[in-house]
Coordinates of C-alpha atoms in Angstrom, one line a residue:
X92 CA -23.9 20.2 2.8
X93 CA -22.0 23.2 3.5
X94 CA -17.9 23.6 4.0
X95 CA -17.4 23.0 7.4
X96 CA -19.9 19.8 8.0
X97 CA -18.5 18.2 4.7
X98 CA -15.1 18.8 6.6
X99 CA -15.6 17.0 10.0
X100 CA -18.1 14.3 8.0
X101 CA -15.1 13.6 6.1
X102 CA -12.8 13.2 9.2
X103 CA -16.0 11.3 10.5
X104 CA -15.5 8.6 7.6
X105 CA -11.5 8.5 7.7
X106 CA -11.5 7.6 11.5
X107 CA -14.1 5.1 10.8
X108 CA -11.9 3.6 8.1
X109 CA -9.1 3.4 10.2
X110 CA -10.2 2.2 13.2
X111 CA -11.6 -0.6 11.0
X112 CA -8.1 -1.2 10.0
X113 CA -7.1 -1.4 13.6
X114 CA -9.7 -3.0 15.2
X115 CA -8.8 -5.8 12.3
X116 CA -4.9 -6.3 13.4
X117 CA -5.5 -6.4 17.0
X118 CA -8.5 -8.9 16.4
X119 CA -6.1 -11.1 15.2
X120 CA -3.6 -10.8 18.0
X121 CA -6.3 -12.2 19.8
X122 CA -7.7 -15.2 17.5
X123 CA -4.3 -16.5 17.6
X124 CA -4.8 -19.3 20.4
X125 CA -7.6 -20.4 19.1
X126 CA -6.8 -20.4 14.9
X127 CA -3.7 -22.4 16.4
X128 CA -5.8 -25.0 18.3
X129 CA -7.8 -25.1 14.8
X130 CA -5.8 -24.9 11.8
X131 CA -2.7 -26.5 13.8
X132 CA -0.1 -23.8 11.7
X133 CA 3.4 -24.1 12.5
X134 CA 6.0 -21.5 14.1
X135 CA 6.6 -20.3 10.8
X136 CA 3.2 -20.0 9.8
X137 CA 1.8 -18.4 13.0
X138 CA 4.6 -15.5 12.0
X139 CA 3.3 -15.5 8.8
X140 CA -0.4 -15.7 9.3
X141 CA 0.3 -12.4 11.9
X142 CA 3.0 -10.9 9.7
X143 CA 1.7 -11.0 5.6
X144 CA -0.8 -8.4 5.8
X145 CA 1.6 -6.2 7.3
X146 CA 4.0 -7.5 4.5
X147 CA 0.9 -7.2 1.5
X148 CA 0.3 -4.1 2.9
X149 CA 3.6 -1.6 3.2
X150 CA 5.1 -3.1 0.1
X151 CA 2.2 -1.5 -1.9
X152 CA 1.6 1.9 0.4
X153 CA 4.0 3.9 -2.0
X154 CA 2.2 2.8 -5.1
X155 CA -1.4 3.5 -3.8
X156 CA -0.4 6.7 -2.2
X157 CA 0.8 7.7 -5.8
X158 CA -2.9 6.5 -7.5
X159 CA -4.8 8.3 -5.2
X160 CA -3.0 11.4 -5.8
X161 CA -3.7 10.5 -9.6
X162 CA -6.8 9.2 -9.6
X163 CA -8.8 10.6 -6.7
X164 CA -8.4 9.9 -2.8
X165 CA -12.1 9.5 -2.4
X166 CA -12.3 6.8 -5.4
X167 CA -9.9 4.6 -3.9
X168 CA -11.1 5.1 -0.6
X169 CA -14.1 3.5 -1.5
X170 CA -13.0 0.6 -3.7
X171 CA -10.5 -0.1 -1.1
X172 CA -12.8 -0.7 1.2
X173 CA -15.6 -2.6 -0.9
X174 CA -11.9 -4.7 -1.5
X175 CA -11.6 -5.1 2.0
X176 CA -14.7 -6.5 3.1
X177 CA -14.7 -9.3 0.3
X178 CA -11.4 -10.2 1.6
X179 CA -12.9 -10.5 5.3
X180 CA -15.2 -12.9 4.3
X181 CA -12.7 -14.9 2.3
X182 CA -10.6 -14.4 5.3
X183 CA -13.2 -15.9 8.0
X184 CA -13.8 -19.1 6.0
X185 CA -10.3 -20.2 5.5
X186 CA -9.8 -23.8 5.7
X187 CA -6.3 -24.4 7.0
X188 CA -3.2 -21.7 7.2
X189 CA -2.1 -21.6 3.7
X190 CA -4.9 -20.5 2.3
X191 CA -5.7 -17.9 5.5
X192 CA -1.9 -16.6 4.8
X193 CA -3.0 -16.2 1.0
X194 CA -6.3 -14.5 2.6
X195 CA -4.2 -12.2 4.9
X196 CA -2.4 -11.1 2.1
X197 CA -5.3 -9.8 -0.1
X198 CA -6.9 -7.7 3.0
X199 CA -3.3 -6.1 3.5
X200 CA -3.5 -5.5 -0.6
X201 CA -6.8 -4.2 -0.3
X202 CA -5.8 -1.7 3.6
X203 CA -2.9 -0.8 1.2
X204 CA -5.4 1.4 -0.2
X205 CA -7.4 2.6 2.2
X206 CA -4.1 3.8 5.0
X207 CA -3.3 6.7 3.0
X208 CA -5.9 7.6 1.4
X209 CA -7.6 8.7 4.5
X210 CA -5.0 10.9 5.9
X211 CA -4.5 12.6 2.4
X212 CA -8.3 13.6 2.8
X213 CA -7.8 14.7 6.1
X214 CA -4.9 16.9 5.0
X215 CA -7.3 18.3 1.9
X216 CA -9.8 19.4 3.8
X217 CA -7.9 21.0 6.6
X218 CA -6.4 23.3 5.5
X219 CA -5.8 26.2 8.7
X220 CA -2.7 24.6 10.7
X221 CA -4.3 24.9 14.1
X222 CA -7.3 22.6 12.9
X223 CA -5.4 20.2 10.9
X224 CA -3.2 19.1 14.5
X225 CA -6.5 18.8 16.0
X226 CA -7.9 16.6 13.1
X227 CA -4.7 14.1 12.5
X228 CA -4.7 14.5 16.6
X229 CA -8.6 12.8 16.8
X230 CA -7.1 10.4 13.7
X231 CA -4.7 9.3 15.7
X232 CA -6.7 8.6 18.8
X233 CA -9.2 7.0 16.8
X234 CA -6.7 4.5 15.7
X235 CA -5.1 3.8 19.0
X236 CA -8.9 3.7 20.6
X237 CA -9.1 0.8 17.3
X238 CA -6.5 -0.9 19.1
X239 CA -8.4 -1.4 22.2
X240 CA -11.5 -2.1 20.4
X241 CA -10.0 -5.0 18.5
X242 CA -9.6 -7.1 22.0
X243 CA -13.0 -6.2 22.9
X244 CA -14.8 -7.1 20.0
X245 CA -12.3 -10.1 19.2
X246 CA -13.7 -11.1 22.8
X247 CA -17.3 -10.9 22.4
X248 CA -17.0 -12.5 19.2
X249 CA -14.6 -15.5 20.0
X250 CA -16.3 -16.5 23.7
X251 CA -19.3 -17.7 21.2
X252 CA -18.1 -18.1 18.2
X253 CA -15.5 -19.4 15.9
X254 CA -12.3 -17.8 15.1
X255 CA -13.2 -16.5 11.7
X256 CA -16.4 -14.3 12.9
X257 CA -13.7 -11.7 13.7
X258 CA -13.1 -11.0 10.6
X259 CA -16.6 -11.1 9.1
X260 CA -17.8 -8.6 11.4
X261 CA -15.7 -6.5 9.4
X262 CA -18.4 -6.8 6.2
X263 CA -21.4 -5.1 7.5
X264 CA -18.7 -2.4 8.9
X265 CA -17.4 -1.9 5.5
X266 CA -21.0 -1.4 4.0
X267 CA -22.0 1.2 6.1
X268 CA -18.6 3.6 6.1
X269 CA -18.9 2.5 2.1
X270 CA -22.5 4.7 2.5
X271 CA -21.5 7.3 4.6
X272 CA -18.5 7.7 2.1
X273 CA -20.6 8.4 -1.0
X274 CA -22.5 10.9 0.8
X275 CA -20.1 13.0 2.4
X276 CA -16.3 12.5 1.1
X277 CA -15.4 15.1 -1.3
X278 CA -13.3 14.0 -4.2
X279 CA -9.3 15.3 -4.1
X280 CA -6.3 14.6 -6.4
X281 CA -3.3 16.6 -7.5
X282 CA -3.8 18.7 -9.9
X283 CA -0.7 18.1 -12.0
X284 CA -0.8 13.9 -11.5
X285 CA 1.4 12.8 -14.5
X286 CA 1.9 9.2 -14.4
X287 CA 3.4 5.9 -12.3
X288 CA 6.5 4.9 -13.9
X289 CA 5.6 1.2 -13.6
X290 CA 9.7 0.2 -13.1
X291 CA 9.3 1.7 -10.1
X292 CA 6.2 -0.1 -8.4
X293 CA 8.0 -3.6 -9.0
X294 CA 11.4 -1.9 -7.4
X295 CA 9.5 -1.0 -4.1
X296 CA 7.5 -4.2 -3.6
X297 CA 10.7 -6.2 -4.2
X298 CA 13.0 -4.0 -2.0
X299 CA 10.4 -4.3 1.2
X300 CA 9.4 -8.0 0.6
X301 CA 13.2 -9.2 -0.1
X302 CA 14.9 -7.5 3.3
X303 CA 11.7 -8.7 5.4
X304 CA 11.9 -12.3 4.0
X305 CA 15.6 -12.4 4.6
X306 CA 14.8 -11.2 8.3
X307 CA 11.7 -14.1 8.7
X308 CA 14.1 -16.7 7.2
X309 CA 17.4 -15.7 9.2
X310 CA 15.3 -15.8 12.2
X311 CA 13.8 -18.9 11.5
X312 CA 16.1 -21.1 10.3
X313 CA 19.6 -19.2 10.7
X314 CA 21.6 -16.7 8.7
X315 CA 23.6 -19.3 7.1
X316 CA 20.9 -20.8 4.4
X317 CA 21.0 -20.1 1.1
X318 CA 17.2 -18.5 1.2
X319 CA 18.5 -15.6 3.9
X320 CA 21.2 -14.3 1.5
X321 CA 19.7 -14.3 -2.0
X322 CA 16.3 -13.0 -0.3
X323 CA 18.6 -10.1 1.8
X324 CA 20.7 -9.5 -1.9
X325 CA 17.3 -9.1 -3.8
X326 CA 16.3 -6.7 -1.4
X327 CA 18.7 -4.5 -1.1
X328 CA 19.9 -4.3 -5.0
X329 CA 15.8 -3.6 -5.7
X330 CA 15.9 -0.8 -2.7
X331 CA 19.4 1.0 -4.4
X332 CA 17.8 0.6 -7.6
X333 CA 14.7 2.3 -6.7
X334 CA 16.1 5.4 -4.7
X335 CA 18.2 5.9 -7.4
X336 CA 15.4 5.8 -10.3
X337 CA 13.5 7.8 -7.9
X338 CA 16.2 10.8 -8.0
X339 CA 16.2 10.7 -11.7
X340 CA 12.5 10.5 -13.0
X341 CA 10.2 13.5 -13.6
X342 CA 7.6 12.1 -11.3
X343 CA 8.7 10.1 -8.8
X344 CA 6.9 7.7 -6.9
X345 CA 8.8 8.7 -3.7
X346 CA 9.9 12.3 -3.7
X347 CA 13.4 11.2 -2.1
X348 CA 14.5 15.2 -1.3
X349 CA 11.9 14.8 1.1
X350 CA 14.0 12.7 3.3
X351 CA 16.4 15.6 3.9
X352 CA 13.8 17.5 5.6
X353 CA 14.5 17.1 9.2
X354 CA 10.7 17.1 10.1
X355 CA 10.5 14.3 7.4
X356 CA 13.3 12.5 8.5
X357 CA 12.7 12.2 12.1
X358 CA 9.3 11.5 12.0
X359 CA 9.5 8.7 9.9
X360 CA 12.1 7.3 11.5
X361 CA 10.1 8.1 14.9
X362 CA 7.0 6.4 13.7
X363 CA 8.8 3.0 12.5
X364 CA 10.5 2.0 15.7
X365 CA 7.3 3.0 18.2
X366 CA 4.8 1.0 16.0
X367 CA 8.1 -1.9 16.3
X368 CA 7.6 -1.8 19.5
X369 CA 3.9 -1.4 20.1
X370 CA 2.2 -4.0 17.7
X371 CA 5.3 -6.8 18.9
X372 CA 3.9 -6.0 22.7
X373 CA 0.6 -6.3 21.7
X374 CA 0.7 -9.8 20.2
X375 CA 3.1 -10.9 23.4
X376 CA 0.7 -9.9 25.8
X377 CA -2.5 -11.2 24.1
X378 CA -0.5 -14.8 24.4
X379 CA 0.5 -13.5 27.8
X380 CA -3.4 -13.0 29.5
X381 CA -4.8 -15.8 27.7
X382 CA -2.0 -18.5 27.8
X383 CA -0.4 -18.1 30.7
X384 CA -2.8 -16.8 33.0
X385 CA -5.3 -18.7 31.5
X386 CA -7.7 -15.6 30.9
X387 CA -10.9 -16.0 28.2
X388 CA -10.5 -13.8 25.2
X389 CA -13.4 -11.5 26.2
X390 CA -11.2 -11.0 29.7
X391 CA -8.0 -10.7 27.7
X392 CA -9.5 -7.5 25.5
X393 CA -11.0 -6.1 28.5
X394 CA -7.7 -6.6 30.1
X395 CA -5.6 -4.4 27.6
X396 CA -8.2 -2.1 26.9
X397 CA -6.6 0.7 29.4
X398 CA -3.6 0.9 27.3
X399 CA -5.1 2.4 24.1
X400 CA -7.4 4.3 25.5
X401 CA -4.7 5.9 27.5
X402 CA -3.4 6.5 23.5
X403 CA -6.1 7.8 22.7
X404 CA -6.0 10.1 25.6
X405 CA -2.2 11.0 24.9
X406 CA -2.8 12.0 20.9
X407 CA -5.5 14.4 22.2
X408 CA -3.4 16.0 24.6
X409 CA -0.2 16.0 22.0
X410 CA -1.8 19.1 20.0
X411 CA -1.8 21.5 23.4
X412 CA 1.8 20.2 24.2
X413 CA 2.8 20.9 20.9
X414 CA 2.2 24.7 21.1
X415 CA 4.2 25.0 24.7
X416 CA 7.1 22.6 24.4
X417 CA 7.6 22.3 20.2
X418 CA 7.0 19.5 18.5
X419 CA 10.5 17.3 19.2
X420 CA 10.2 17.4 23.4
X421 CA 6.7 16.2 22.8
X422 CA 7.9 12.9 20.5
X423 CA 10.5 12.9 22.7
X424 CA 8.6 12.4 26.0
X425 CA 5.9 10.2 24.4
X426 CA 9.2 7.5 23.6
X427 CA 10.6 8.2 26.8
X428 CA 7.1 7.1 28.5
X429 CA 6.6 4.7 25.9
X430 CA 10.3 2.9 27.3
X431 CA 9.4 3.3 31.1
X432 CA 6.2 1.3 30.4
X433 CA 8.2 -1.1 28.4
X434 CA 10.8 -1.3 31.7
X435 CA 7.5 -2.0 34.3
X436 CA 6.6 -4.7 32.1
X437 CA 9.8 -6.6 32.7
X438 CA 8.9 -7.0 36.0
X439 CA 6.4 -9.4 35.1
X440 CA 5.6 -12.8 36.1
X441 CA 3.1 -15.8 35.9
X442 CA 1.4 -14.0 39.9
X443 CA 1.7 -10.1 38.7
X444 CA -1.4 -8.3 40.2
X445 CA -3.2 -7.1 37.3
X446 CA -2.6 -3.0 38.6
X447 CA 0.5 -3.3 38.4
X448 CA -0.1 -4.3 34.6
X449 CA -2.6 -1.9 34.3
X450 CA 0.2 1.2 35.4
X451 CA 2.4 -0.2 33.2
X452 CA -0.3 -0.1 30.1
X453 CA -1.5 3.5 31.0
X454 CA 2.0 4.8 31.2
X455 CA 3.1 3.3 27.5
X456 CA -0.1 3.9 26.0
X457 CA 0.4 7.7 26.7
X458 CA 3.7 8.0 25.5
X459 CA 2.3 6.1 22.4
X460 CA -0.6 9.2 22.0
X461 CA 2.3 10.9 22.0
X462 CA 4.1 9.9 19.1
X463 CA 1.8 9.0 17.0
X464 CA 0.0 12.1 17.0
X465 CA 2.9 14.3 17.1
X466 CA 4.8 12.6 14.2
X467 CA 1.3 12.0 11.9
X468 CA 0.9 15.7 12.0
X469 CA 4.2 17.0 11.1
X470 CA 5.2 14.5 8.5
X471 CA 1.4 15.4 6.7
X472 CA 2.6 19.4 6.9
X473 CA 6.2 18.9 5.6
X474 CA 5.0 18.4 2.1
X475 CA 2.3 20.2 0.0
X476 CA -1.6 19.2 -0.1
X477 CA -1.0 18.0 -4.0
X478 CA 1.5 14.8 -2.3
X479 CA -0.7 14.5 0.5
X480 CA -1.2 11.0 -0.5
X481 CA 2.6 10.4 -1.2
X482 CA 3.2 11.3 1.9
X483 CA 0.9 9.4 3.7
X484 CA 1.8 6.1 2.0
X485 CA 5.3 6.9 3.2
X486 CA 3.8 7.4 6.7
X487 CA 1.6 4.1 7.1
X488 CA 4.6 2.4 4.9
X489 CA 6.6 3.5 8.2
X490 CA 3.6 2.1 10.3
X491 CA 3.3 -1.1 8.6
X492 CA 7.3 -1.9 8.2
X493 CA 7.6 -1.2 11.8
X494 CA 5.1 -3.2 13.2
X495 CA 5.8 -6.3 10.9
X496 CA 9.4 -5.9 11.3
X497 CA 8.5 -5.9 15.3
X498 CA 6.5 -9.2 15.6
X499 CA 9.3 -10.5 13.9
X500 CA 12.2 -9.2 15.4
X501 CA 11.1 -9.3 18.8
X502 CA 8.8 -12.1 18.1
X503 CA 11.9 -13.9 17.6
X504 CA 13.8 -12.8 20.5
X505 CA 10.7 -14.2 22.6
X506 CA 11.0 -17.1 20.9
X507 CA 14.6 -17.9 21.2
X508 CA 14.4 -17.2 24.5
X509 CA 11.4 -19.3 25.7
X510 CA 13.2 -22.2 23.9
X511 CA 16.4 -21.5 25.3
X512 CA 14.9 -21.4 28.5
X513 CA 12.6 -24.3 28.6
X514 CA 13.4 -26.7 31.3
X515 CA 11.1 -29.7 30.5
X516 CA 11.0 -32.8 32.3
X517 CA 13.2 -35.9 31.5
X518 CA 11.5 -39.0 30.1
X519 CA 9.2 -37.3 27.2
X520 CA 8.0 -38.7 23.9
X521 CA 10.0 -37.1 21.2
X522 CA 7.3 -35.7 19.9
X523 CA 5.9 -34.2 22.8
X524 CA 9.2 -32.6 23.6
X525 CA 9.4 -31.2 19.7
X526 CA 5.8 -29.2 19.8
X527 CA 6.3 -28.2 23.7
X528 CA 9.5 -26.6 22.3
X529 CA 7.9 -24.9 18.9
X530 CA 5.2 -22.7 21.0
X531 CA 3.4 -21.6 24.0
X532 CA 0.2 -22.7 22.9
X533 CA 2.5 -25.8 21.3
X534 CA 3.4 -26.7 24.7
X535 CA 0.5 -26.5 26.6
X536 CA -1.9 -28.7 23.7
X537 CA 0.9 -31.4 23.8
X538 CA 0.4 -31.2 27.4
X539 CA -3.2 -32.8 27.4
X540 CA -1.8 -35.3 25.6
X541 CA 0.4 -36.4 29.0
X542 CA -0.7 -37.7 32.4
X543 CA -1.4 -35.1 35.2
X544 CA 1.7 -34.8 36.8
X545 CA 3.9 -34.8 33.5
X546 CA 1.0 -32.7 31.6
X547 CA 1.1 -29.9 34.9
X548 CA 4.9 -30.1 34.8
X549 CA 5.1 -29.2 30.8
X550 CA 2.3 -27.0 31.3
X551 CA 4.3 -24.8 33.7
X552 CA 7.6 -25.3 32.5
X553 CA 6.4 -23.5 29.4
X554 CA 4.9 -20.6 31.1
X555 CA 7.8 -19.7 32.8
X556 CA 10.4 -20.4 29.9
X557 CA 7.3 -17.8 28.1
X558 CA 7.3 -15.3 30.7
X559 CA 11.0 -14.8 30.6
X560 CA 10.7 -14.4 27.2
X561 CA 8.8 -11.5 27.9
X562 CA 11.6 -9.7 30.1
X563 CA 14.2 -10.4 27.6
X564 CA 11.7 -9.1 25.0
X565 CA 10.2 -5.8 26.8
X566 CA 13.7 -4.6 27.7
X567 CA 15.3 -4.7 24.2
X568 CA 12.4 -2.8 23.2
X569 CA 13.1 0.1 25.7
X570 CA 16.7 0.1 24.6
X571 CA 15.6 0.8 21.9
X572 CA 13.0 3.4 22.3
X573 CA 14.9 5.1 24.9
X574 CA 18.0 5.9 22.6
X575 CA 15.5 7.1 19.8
X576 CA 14.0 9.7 22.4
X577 CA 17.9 10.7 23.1
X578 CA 18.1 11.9 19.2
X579 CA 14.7 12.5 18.2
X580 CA 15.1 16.1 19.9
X581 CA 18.1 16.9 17.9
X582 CA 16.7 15.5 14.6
X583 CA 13.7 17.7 15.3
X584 CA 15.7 20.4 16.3
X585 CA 14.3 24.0 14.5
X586 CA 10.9 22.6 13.5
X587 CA 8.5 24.7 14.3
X588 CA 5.5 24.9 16.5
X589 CA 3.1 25.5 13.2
X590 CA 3.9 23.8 10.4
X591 CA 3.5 26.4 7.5
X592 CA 0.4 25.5 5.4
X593 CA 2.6 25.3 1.9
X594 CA 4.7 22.9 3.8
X595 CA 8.1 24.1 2.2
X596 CA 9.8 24.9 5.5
X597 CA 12.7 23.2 4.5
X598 CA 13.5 24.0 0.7
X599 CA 15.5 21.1 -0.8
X600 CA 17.1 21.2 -4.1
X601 CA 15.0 19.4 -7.4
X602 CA 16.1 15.6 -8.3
X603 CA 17.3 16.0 -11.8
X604 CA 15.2 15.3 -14.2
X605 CA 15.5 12.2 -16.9
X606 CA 12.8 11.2 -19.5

């Protein structure tokens, strides 16, 4: 196999990895209603069940980023993803929502291996600038195109059978990118490796896990318990500790100078609130289609399809915007579109005309092509090929934190405000009233339970009190993503078109070293 077909088969397996990955979260989104009706979890666990391999996953990005570069990308590609499909199937057969949490938690250990690993190899092997925006460009699409995949196939799969086949499709998926792997992946690794500094790896996974448990618990149950402050105190003491260990070690896990690279910087912080926004809408709007408008799965993919093709579309077109308008108008714009589609979707209600939808989808799934591309390709170019994988773990660490931390932010804000605003009728068993209050799909199983004027009453109640969620929800994402596209051009300001290939376009002074 000569150079350049060894180079795009090896784009042609790290697309396939990661559209696995993303085909597997939004598969999920889409199981929910019916795990729920099955394994009965409760609020808590639902956020759980969506949230832990999210969790599993970014607390453990740094440290597998770091082991590829030690000890080959291509060797833990693989036995990530021989990892992965074992945890499918253990996944698939779970018997009630414990033990699918515990489950969740083992796929996002074994992704944790697999996110950056790709990326790194895509990096390797590109090595003109010009080509390597074009590759993390099709990357990107390919993982956005995952993304409207996952409905699809979650459709298919759940109209005729049982929740868990959407995750044991992932096993014969995993067996044939394992094949095409062996054949075609070239082996990479930096060539001065050193070691892990195994304080570190502890430090990380207890910074991320403490602040997000804090958030989950505060959200939940208040600020004031006990659990929110010694969870939110672990965190951050293991997060200060870190950073500072990281300034003062010979090899780092995390290269902290990085950070005060603006290309770095901005990009990271540019990835982490547009995945916030984008996998929180994603899980709101499968609930949306098949719970309120009482949609069948298969309907519900096709319905949300649109939007991440039209990301896919947008992170193609990103690399020829790039080289006319610079690399912070195009992030820029794709969070600006990204907010406007946001802002249509508050318009919402339980009799919206599904074109109106569809506008809305194309228009943020652009602006997401955008982004993603855009920021993917310039964080990859800001560092050196030998902490490709360093810097790719950072990267999907960004993904991962900012989509868990974005079910569960504004997963709570649409849950506070669907029980704030559920008017349900007088007269109700307590219980009734108690699991109406906890859910959507709560509220609308208690429902059967009642006689058909009270049950159609509950029933709609809840939809309502759930679609008004949704405008609360949708507009404090655009507030958000609209005043990150006010200072992502200033943060981006003076980057160039083409990245250098050495990556060192913004020197930064050495961490001193301590042994």
């Amino acid at each position: 196999m000569n150079d350049t077909s060894r180079k795009w088969g090896t784009l042609a397996v790290a697309c396939a990895a990661v559209l696995l990955l993303s085909v597997d979260l939004t598969v999920l989104h889409l199981a929910l209603p019916k795990l729920g009706e099955d394994l009965s979890p409760s609020a808590t666990q639902l956020l759980w069940i969506a949230d832990i391999y999210g969790f599993a996953l970014a607390a453990l990005l740094v440290t597998m980023g770091n082991v590829g570069d030690r000890i080959g990308r291509r060797r833990l590609l693989l036995a990530g993803l021989a990892a992965f499909g074992a945890a499918s199937a253990l996944t698939a057969y779970a018997p009630n929502a414990p033990l699918l949490i515990a489950a969740r938690a083992l796929l996002g250990v074994a992704g944790a291996t697999i996110m950056p690993s790709t990326l790194s190899l895509v990096r390797n092997v590109f090595t003109d600038p010009k080509e390597r925006t074009t590759a993390v460009g099709i990357w990107s699409s390919v993982s956005a195109v995952g993304f409207a995949l996952g409905p699809i196939v979650g459709g298919l799969l759940l109209d005729h059978f049982w929740w868990g086949s959407v995750f044991l499709i992932n096993v014969p998926v995993v067996v044939a990118v394992l094949a095409a792997g062996f054949v075609v992946l070239p082996e990479s690794r930096n060539p001065r490796p050193g070691r892990i500094d195994l304080v570190s790896v502890p430090l990380s996974a207890a910074g991320v896990l403490g602040l997000i448990y804090a958030l989950k618990e505060a959200a939940t149950g208040g600020v004031a318990r006990p659990s929110v402050a010694a969870a939110a105190v672990v965190g951050v003491a293991a997060l200060v500790l870190f950073v500072r260990r990281q300034t003062r070690l010979a090899e780092p896990l995390i290269d902290v100078a990085l950070f005060r690279r603006r290309a770095f910087a901005a990009t990271v912080g540019a990835e982490l609130v547009a995945v916030f926004a984008m996998l929180a809408m994603s899980v709101v709007f499968a609930q949306y289609f098949q719970l309120v408008l009482g949609w069948s799965p298969l309907l519900a993919g096709l319905a949300g399809m649109p939007g991440g093709l039209a990301a896919g579309a947008g992170g193609a077109l990103s690399g020829v915007l790039v080289h006319r308008w610079g690399r912070g108008p195009v992030v820029s714009a794709g969070l600006a579109l990204t907010a406007t589609g946001f802002i249509l979707f508050s318009r919402i209600d339980m009799e919206t005309p599904y074109l109106y939808m569809l506008a809305a989808m194309l228009v943020q799934g652009v602006g997401m092509g955008f982004t993603f591309a855009v920021t993917g390709d310039t964080l990859l170019a800001s560092v050196p090929r030998e902490r490709a994988g360093a810097a790719s773990a950072i990267s999907e660490t960004a993904h991962e934190m900012g989509g868990a931390l974005g079910i569960a932010v504004l997963g709570t804000v649409l849950t506070t405000t669907y029980r704030n605003g559920l008017a349900l009728p007088p007269g109700l068993p307590d219980g009734v009233a108690a699991e109406a209050r906890d859910t959507l799909a709560g509220a609308l199983k208690a429902a059967t339970a009642l006689p058909g004027e009270a049950a159609g009453a509950v029933a709609t109640a809840a939809r309502q009190a759930f679609v008004d969620g949704i405008q609360v929800t949708v507009l404090t994402g655009a507030a958000i993503l609209l005043a990150l596209a006010v200072a992502v051009p200033f943060a981006m300001r003076g980057v160039p078109k083409v990245i250098p290939e050495t990556g060192e376009e913004e020197p930064s002074e050495s961490p001193a070293v301590v042994r």
